[in-house]
Amino acid sequence: MQSPAVEIASVASTEPSTSASASTSTAPTAPNPAAGDVEMTAATDPTTATADALNGEQAQQPEREEEEPRFEVVYINNLNEKVKLAVMKQSLTTLFKEYGKVLGVTLHRNVRMRGQAFVTLHDSKAAQLAVKEVKGFPLYGKPMQLAFAKTRSDALVKKKDPQHMSEHIAERTVRKKLSRRENPLRKKELQKKLAAKQAAEAAAAASSSLPDAGASTTTSTTANGAPTSTTTTTAAPRRQVQMPDEYLPPNKILFIQNLPSKTTKAHLEAVFAPYPGLVEVRTIPGRSNIAFVEFVDEVQSAPAKEALHNTKPWEEVMPGDEEAGLRIKVTFAKM
């Protein structure tokens, strides 16, 4: 958001008229009286003192409401997520130091905060000028979106209010826990786990209700020739419940299927490198149509899975290949 410009108009006080005719004429649209004028009116005409005083309060009220807020922390989004954090941090520092001293630049690796940053400047005027001039500036090919942060940064509190640093950190920790609890990606993963559990339970219940496949009946005769039957039951092999791929629990390792026959490790690295946290690409000798891609953790692997599953990335990395139109299948690897 843009900081509102506050304009304070100077109002010249006029001397009260002493003519006899002024008391009966219509009141002029003059500036609101100063404090001294209100007191003098009260001494000469009590019936108008209250109105004049009220006008004075109403004139001062907008000035208090339009008092300029102080913002030192700038929130930035729509940053290029393919740029390494260290490079992005240095670029933002260089860009914003043109407007004043930069106290800190904060970026995060987690999925929820990708493409976002916080820049803390030394005062609000510098921050306001930066928001006004930098908004829309194309950094690494993407126009930046700027606004003022809703809370103070650690760097700002440490510089201007160090005695309350511990309280600030405690409040931030509480906000972080609440934000994590409401994280839509986390909720989505929890729902997938619950659905997988329910599907497994339903499949197990269905298999237990089927008749025993190992039951058999044998017939024999007694000494007097009367036939008798005996039923014996052998344990039937337990049917394995196959969990659908989309319900597999999160894993830092992704299982890649339906690859073109000429896919190499370099091709896979080119496809997955733009996603943060990539650790290793492992191909399978003799199986060119499958591979494994490992990330730092499940948080880093999930965005790559969601973004690439059922897409055609080979048209860019393998142009002209006859199998470039194949849709890639990306799932979490089984434990």
Coordinates of N, CA and C in Angstrom, one line a residue, residues 112-294:
R112 N 5.8 -21.5 1.6 CA 4.8 -20.4 1.8 C 5.4 -19.0 1.6
M113 N 6.7 -18.8 1.8 CA 7.3 -17.5 1.7 C 8.2 -17.4 0.5
R114 N 8.1 -18.3 -0.4 CA 8.9 -18.2 -1.6 C 8.5 -17.0 -2.4
G115 N 9.5 -16.3 -3.0 CA 9.2 -15.1 -3.8 C 8.8 -13.9 -3.1
Q116 N 9.1 -13.9 -1.7 CA 8.8 -12.7 -0.9 C 10.1 -12.3 -0.1
A117 N 10.1 -11.1 0.4 CA 11.2 -10.6 1.2 C 10.7 -9.4 2.0
F118 N 11.5 -9.1 3.1 CA 11.3 -8.0 3.9 C 12.6 -7.2 4.0
V119 N 12.5 -5.9 3.7 CA 13.7 -5.0 3.7 C 13.4 -3.9 4.8
T120 N 14.4 -3.8 5.8 CA 14.2 -2.9 6.8 C 15.2 -1.7 6.6
L121 N 14.6 -0.5 6.5 CA 15.4 0.7 6.3 C 15.5 1.5 7.6
H122 N 16.4 2.5 7.6 CA 16.7 3.2 8.9 C 15.5 4.1 9.4
D123 N 14.7 4.6 8.5 CA 13.6 5.4 8.9 C 12.4 5.3 7.9
S124 N 11.3 5.9 8.4 CA 10.1 5.7 7.6 C 10.1 6.5 6.3
K125 N 10.7 7.7 6.3 CA 10.8 8.5 5.1 C 11.5 7.8 4.0
A126 N 12.6 7.2 4.3 CA 13.4 6.4 3.3 C 12.5 5.2 2.8
A127 N 11.8 4.6 3.7 CA 10.9 3.5 3.2 C 9.8 3.9 2.3
Q128 N 9.2 5.1 2.7 CA 8.1 5.6 1.9 C 8.6 6.0 0.5
L129 N 9.7 6.6 0.4 CA 10.3 6.9 -0.9 C 10.6 5.7 -1.7
A130 N 11.2 4.7 -1.1 CA 11.5 3.4 -1.8 C 10.2 2.8 -2.3
V131 N 9.2 2.7 -1.5 CA 7.9 2.1 -2.0 C 7.4 2.8 -3.2
K132 N 7.5 4.1 -3.1 CA 6.9 5.0 -4.2 C 7.7 4.8 -5.5
E133 N 9.0 4.7 -5.4 CA 9.8 4.7 -6.6 C 10.2 3.3 -7.1
V134 N 10.3 2.3 -6.2 CA 10.7 1.0 -6.6 C 9.5 0.1 -7.1
K135 N 8.3 0.4 -6.7 CA 7.2 -0.4 -7.0 C 7.1 -0.6 -8.5
G136 N 7.0 -1.9 -8.9 CA 6.9 -2.2 -10.3 C 8.2 -2.3 -11.0
F137 N 9.3 -2.1 -10.3 CA 10.7 -2.2 -10.9 C 10.9 -3.7 -11.3
P138 N 11.3 -4.0 -12.5 CA 11.6 -5.4 -12.9 C 12.9 -5.9 -12.4
L139 N 12.9 -6.8 -11.5 CA 14.1 -7.4 -10.9 C 14.2 -8.8 -11.4
Y140 N 15.2 -9.1 -12.2 CA 15.3 -10.5 -12.7 C 14.1 -10.9 -13.6
G141 N 13.6 -9.9 -14.3 CA 12.5 -10.2 -15.2 C 11.1 -10.2 -14.7
K142 N 10.9 -9.9 -13.4 CA 9.6 -9.8 -12.8 C 9.4 -8.5 -12.0
P143 N 8.3 -7.8 -12.3 CA 8.0 -6.5 -11.6 C 7.7 -6.7 -10.1
M144 N 8.4 -6.0 -9.3 CA 8.3 -6.2 -7.8 C 7.0 -5.5 -7.4
Q145 N 6.3 -6.1 -6.4 CA 5.2 -5.5 -5.7 C 5.6 -5.2 -4.3
L146 N 5.4 -3.9 -3.9 CA 5.8 -3.4 -2.6 C 4.7 -2.9 -1.8
A147 N 4.8 -3.1 -0.5 CA 3.9 -2.6 0.5 C 4.6 -2.4 1.8
F148 N 3.9 -1.9 2.8 CA 4.5 -1.7 4.1 C 4.2 -3.0 4.9
A149 N 5.2 -3.5 5.7 CA 4.9 -4.6 6.5 C 4.0 -4.3 7.7
K150 N 3.3 -5.3 8.2 CA 2.3 -5.0 9.3 C 3.0 -5.1 10.6
T151 N 4.2 -5.7 10.7 CA 4.9 -5.8 12.0 C 6.3 -5.3 11.8
R152 N 7.0 -5.1 12.9 CA 8.4 -4.6 12.9 C 9.3 -5.8 12.8
S153 N 10.5 -5.6 12.1 CA 11.4 -6.7 11.9 C 12.4 -6.7 13.2
D154 N 13.1 -7.9 13.3 CA 14.0 -8.0 14.4 C 15.1 -6.9 14.3
A155 N 15.6 -6.7 13.1 CA 16.7 -5.7 13.0 C 16.2 -4.3 13.4
L156 N 14.9 -3.9 13.2 CA 14.4 -2.6 13.6 C 14.3 -2.6 15.1
V157 N 13.7 -3.6 15.7 CA 13.6 -3.6 17.2 C 14.9 -3.6 17.9
K158 N 15.9 -4.3 17.3 CA 17.2 -4.4 17.9 C 17.9 -3.0 17.9
K159 N 17.6 -2.2 16.9 CA 18.2 -0.9 16.8 C 17.5 0.2 17.6
K160 N 16.2 0.1 17.5 CA 15.4 1.2 18.1 C 14.8 0.9 19.4
D161 N 14.6 -0.4 19.7 CA 13.9 -0.7 21.0 C 14.5 -2.0 21.6
P162 N 15.8 -2.0 21.8 CA 16.4 -3.3 22.2 C 15.9 -3.8 23.5
Q163 N 15.4 -3.0 24.5 CA 15.0 -3.5 25.7 C 13.7 -4.3 25.6
H164 N 13.0 -4.3 24.5 CA 11.8 -5.1 24.3 C 12.0 -6.2 23.3
M165 N 13.3 -6.5 23.0 CA 13.6 -7.5 22.0 C 13.0 -8.9 22.4
S166 N 13.1 -9.3 23.6 CA 12.6 -10.6 24.0 C 11.1 -10.7 23.9
E167 N 10.4 -9.6 24.2 CA 9.0 -9.6 24.0 C 8.6 -9.7 22.5
H168 N 9.4 -9.0 21.7 CA 9.1 -9.0 20.3 C 9.3 -10.4 19.7
I169 N 10.4 -11.1 20.1 CA 10.6 -12.5 19.6 C 9.5 -13.4 20.1
A170 N 9.0 -13.2 21.4 CA 8.0 -14.1 21.9 C 6.7 -13.9 21.1
E171 N 6.3 -12.7 20.7 CA 5.1 -12.4 20.0 C 5.3 -13.0 18.5
R172 N 6.5 -12.8 18.0 CA 6.7 -13.4 16.6 C 6.6 -14.9 16.6
T173 N 7.0 -15.5 17.7 CA 6.9 -17.0 17.7 C 5.5 -17.4 17.8
V174 N 4.7 -16.7 18.5 CA 3.2 -17.0 18.6 C 2.6 -16.9 17.2
R175 N 2.9 -15.8 16.6 CA 2.3 -15.5 15.2 C 2.7 -16.6 14.2
K176 N 4.0 -17.0 14.4 CA 4.5 -18.1 13.4 C 3.8 -19.4 13.6
K177 N 3.5 -19.7 14.9 CA 2.8 -21.0 15.2 C 1.3 -20.9 14.6
L178 N 0.7 -19.8 14.8 CA -0.7 -19.6 14.3 C -0.7 -19.7 12.7
S179 N 0.3 -19.0 12.1 CA 0.4 -19.0 10.7 C 0.7 -20.4 10.1
R180 N 1.5 -21.2 10.8 CA 1.8 -22.6 10.4 C 0.5 -23.4 10.5
R181 N -0.2 -23.2 11.5 CA -1.4 -24.0 11.7 C -2.5 -23.7 10.6
E182 N -2.5 -22.5 10.1 CA -3.4 -22.1 9.1 C -2.8 -22.2 7.7
N183 N -1.6 -22.8 7.5 CA -1.0 -22.9 6.2 C -1.8 -23.8 5.3
P184 N -2.3 -23.4 4.2 CA -3.1 -24.2 3.3 C -2.4 -25.4 2.8
L185 N -1.1 -25.3 2.5 CA -0.3 -26.5 2.0 C -0.2 -27.6 3.1
R186 N 0.0 -27.2 4.3 CA 0.0 -28.2 5.4 C -1.3 -28.8 5.6
K187 N -2.4 -28.0 5.5 CA -3.8 -28.6 5.6 C -4.0 -29.6 4.5
K188 N -3.5 -29.3 3.3 CA -3.8 -30.2 2.2 C -3.0 -31.5 2.4
E189 N -1.8 -31.5 2.9 CA -1.1 -32.7 3.1 C -1.7 -33.5 4.2
L190 N -2.3 -32.9 5.3 CA -3.0 -33.6 6.3 C -4.2 -34.3 5.8
Q191 N -4.9 -33.6 4.9 CA -6.1 -34.2 4.3 C -5.8 -35.4 3.4
K192 N -4.6 -35.3 2.7 CA -4.2 -36.4 1.9 C -3.9 -37.6 2.8
K193 N -3.2 -37.4 3.9 CA -2.8 -38.5 4.8 C -4.1 -39.1 5.4
L194 N -5.1 -38.3 5.8 CA -6.3 -38.8 6.3 C -7.1 -39.6 5.3
A195 N -7.1 -39.1 4.0 CA -7.8 -39.9 3.0 C -7.1 -41.2 2.7
A196 N -5.8 -41.2 2.7 CA -5.0 -42.5 2.5 C -5.3 -43.5 3.6
K197 N -5.4 -43.0 4.9 CA -5.7 -43.9 6.0 C -7.1 -44.5 5.9
Q198 N -8.1 -43.6 5.5 CA -9.4 -44.1 5.3 C -9.6 -45.1 4.2
A199 N -8.8 -44.8 3.1 CA -8.9 -45.8 1.9 C -8.3 -47.1 2.3
A200 N -7.2 -47.1 3.1 CA -6.6 -48.4 3.5 C -7.5 -49.1 4.5
E201 N -8.2 -48.4 5.4 CA -9.1 -49.1 6.3 C -10.3 -49.7 5.5
A202 N -10.8 -48.9 4.6 CA -11.9 -49.4 3.8 C -11.6 -50.7 3.0
A203 N -10.3 -50.7 2.4 CA -9.9 -51.9 1.6 C -9.7 -53.1 2.6
A204 N -9.2 -52.8 3.8 CA -9.0 -53.9 4.7 C -10.3 -54.5 5.1
A205 N -11.3 -53.6 5.4 CA -12.6 -54.1 5.8 C -13.3 -54.9 4.7
A206 N -13.1 -54.5 3.4 CA -13.7 -55.2 2.3 C -13.1 -56.6 2.1
S207 N -11.8 -56.7 2.3 CA -11.1 -58.0 2.2 C -11.5 -59.0 3.3
S208 N -11.7 -58.4 4.5 CA -12.1 -59.3 5.6 C -13.5 -59.8 5.5
S209 N -14.4 -59.2 4.7 CA -15.7 -59.6 4.6 C -15.9 -60.7 3.5
L210 N -14.9 -61.0 2.7 CA -14.9 -62.0 1.7 C -14.9 -63.4 2.3
P211 N -15.5 -64.4 1.6 CA -15.5 -65.8 2.2 C -14.1 -66.3 2.1
D212 N -13.8 -67.2 3.1 CA -12.5 -67.8 3.2 C -12.2 -68.6 2.0
A213 N -11.1 -68.3 1.3 CA -10.7 -69.0 0.1 C -10.1 -70.4 0.4
G214 N -9.7 -70.6 1.6 CA -9.0 -71.8 2.0 C -9.9 -72.9 2.6
A215 N -11.2 -72.7 2.6 CA -12.1 -73.6 3.3 C -12.3 -74.8 2.3
S216 N -12.3 -76.0 2.8 CA -12.5 -77.2 2.0 C -13.3 -78.3 2.8
T217 N -14.0 -79.1 2.1 CA -14.9 -80.1 2.8 C -14.5 -81.5 2.3
T218 N -14.3 -82.4 3.3 CA -13.9 -83.8 3.0 C -15.0 -84.7 3.5
T219 N -15.3 -85.8 2.8 CA -16.4 -86.7 3.1 C -15.7 -88.1 3.5
S220 N -16.2 -88.7 4.6 CA -15.7 -90.0 5.0 C -16.9 -90.8 5.4
T221 N -16.7 -92.1 5.7 CA -17.8 -93.0 6.2 C -17.4 -93.5 7.5
T222 N -18.4 -93.8 8.3 CA -18.2 -94.4 9.6 C -18.2 -95.9 9.5
A223 N -18.1 -96.6 10.6 CA -18.0 -98.1 10.6 C -19.2 -98.7 10.1
N224 N -20.4 -98.1 10.3 CA -21.6 -98.7 9.8 C -22.0 -98.2 8.4
G225 N -21.1 -97.5 7.8 CA -21.4 -97.1 6.4 C -22.0 -95.8 6.3
A226 N -22.3 -95.1 7.4 CA -23.0 -93.7 7.3 C -21.9 -92.7 6.9
P227 N -22.2 -91.9 5.9 CA -21.3 -90.9 5.5 C -21.2 -89.7 6.5
T228 N -20.0 -89.2 6.6 CA -19.8 -88.0 7.5 C -19.0 -87.0 6.7
S229 N -19.2 -85.7 7.0 CA -18.4 -84.7 6.3 C -17.6 -83.8 7.3
T230 N -16.5 -83.5 6.9 CA -15.6 -82.7 7.8 C -15.1 -81.5 7.0
T231 N -15.3 -80.3 7.6 CA -14.8 -79.1 6.9 C -13.6 -78.6 7.6
T232 N -12.6 -78.4 6.8 CA -11.3 -77.9 7.3 C -11.0 -76.5 6.7
T233 N -10.5 -75.6 7.5 CA -10.2 -74.3 7.0 C -8.7 -74.0 7.0
T234 N -8.1 -73.6 5.9 CA -6.7 -73.2 5.9 C -6.6 -71.7 5.7
A235 N -5.6 -71.1 6.3 CA -5.5 -69.7 6.3 C -5.3 -69.2 4.9
A236 N -6.1 -68.3 4.4 CA -6.0 -67.8 3.1 C -4.9 -66.7 3.1
P237 N -4.1 -66.6 2.1 CA -3.1 -65.5 2.0 C -3.7 -64.1 2.1
R238 N -3.1 -63.3 3.0 CA -3.7 -61.9 3.2 C -3.4 -61.1 1.9
R239 N -4.5 -60.5 1.4 CA -4.4 -59.7 0.2 C -3.7 -58.3 0.6
Q240 N -2.7 -58.0 -0.2 CA -2.0 -56.7 0.0 C -2.9 -55.6 -0.5
V241 N -3.0 -54.5 0.3 CA -3.7 -53.3 -0.1 C -2.8 -52.4 -0.8
Q242 N -3.1 -52.1 -2.0 CA -2.2 -51.2 -2.8 C -2.7 -49.8 -2.6
M243 N -1.9 -48.9 -2.1 CA -2.3 -47.5 -1.8 C -2.1 -46.7 -3.1
P244 N -3.1 -45.9 -3.6 CA -3.0 -45.1 -4.8 C -1.8 -44.1 -4.6
D245 N -1.2 -43.9 -5.8 CA 0.0 -43.0 -5.7 C -0.3 -41.6 -5.2
E246 N -1.5 -41.1 -5.5 CA -1.8 -39.7 -5.0 C -2.0 -39.6 -3.5
Y247 N -2.1 -40.8 -2.8 CA -2.3 -40.8 -1.4 C -1.0 -41.2 -0.6
L248 N 0.1 -41.3 -1.3 CA 1.3 -41.7 -0.7 C 1.7 -40.5 0.3
P249 N 2.3 -40.8 1.4 CA 2.7 -39.8 2.3 C 3.8 -39.0 1.8
P250 N 4.0 -37.7 2.2 CA 5.1 -36.9 1.7 C 6.5 -37.5 1.9
N251 N 7.3 -37.3 1.0 CA 8.7 -37.8 1.0 C 9.6 -36.8 0.3
K252 N 10.8 -36.7 0.9 CA 11.8 -35.8 0.2 C 12.3 -36.4 -1.1
I253 N 12.0 -37.7 -1.4 CA 12.4 -38.3 -2.6 C 11.2 -38.4 -3.5
L254 N 11.3 -38.0 -4.8 CA 10.3 -38.1 -5.7 C 10.5 -39.2 -6.7
F255 N 9.5 -39.9 -7.1 CA 9.6 -41.0 -8.1 C 9.1 -40.5 -9.4
I256 N 9.9 -40.5 -10.4 CA 9.6 -40.0 -11.7 C 9.4 -41.1 -12.7
Q257 N 8.2 -41.0 -13.4 CA 7.9 -42.1 -14.4 C 7.5 -41.5 -15.7
N258 N 7.4 -42.4 -16.7 CA 7.0 -42.0 -18.1 C 8.0 -41.0 -18.7
L259 N 9.2 -41.3 -18.6 CA 10.3 -40.4 -19.1 C 10.6 -40.9 -20.6
P260 N 10.9 -39.9 -21.4 CA 11.4 -40.3 -22.8 C 12.6 -41.2 -22.7
S261 N 12.7 -42.1 -23.7 CA 13.8 -43.1 -23.7 C 15.2 -42.5 -23.7
K262 N 15.3 -41.3 -24.2 CA 16.6 -40.7 -24.4 C 16.9 -39.7 -23.2
T263 N 16.1 -39.8 -22.1 CA 16.3 -38.9 -21.0 C 17.6 -39.2 -20.3
T264 N 18.4 -38.1 -20.0 CA 19.6 -38.3 -19.3 C 19.5 -37.6 -17.9
K265 N 20.6 -37.7 -17.1 CA 20.6 -37.1 -15.8 C 20.6 -35.6 -16.0
A266 N 21.3 -35.1 -17.0 CA 21.4 -33.7 -17.3 C 20.0 -33.1 -17.6
H267 N 19.2 -33.9 -18.4 CA 17.9 -33.4 -18.7 C 17.0 -33.3 -17.5
L268 N 17.1 -34.2 -16.6 CA 16.3 -34.2 -15.3 C 16.8 -33.0 -14.5
E269 N 18.1 -32.8 -14.4 CA 18.6 -31.7 -13.6 C 18.1 -30.4 -14.1
A270 N 18.0 -30.2 -15.4 CA 17.5 -29.0 -16.0 C 16.1 -28.8 -15.7
V271 N 15.3 -29.9 -15.6 CA 13.9 -29.7 -15.2 C 13.6 -29.4 -13.8
F272 N 14.4 -30.0 -12.9 CA 14.2 -29.9 -11.4 C 15.0 -28.8 -10.8
A273 N 16.1 -28.3 -11.4 CA 17.0 -27.3 -10.8 C 16.3 -26.0 -10.4
P274 N 15.3 -25.5 -11.1 CA 14.6 -24.3 -10.7 C 13.9 -24.3 -9.4
Y275 N 13.7 -25.5 -8.8 CA 13.0 -25.7 -7.5 C 14.0 -25.8 -6.4
P276 N 13.9 -24.9 -5.4 CA 14.9 -24.9 -4.3 C 15.0 -26.2 -3.6
G277 N 16.2 -26.5 -3.1 CA 16.4 -27.7 -2.2 C 16.8 -28.9 -3.0
L278 N 17.1 -28.8 -4.3 CA 17.4 -30.0 -5.0 C 18.8 -30.6 -4.5
V279 N 18.8 -31.9 -4.2 CA 20.0 -32.6 -3.7 C 20.7 -33.4 -4.8
E280 N 19.9 -34.3 -5.4 CA 20.5 -35.3 -6.3 C 19.4 -35.8 -7.3
V281 N 19.9 -36.2 -8.5 CA 19.0 -36.9 -9.5 C 19.7 -38.2 -9.7
R282 N 18.9 -39.3 -9.5 CA 19.4 -40.7 -9.7 C 18.6 -41.4 -10.8
T283 N 19.4 -41.8 -11.8 CA 18.8 -42.6 -12.9 C 19.0 -44.1 -12.6
I284 N 18.2 -44.9 -13.3 CA 18.3 -46.3 -13.1 C 18.9 -47.0 -14.3
P285 N 20.0 -47.6 -14.1 CA 20.7 -48.3 -15.3 C 19.7 -49.3 -15.9
G286 N 19.6 -49.2 -17.2 CA 18.7 -50.1 -17.9 C 17.2 -49.8 -17.9
R287 N 16.9 -48.7 -17.1 CA 15.4 -48.3 -17.0 C 15.4 -46.8 -17.3
S288 N 15.4 -46.4 -18.5 CA 15.5 -45.0 -18.9 C 14.2 -44.3 -18.7
N289 N 13.1 -45.0 -18.4 CA 11.8 -44.3 -18.3 C 11.4 -44.0 -16.9
I290 N 12.3 -44.3 -15.9 CA 12.0 -43.9 -14.5 C 13.3 -43.3 -13.9
A291 N 13.1 -42.6 -12.8 CA 14.3 -42.0 -12.1 C 13.8 -41.5 -10.7
F292 N 14.7 -41.2 -9.9 CA 14.4 -40.7 -8.5 C 15.1 -39.3 -8.4
V293 N 14.4 -38.3 -7.8 CA 14.9 -37.0 -7.5 C 14.8 -36.7 -6.1
E294 N 15.9 -36.4 -5.4 CA 15.9 -36.1 -4.0 C 16.1 -34.6 -3.7

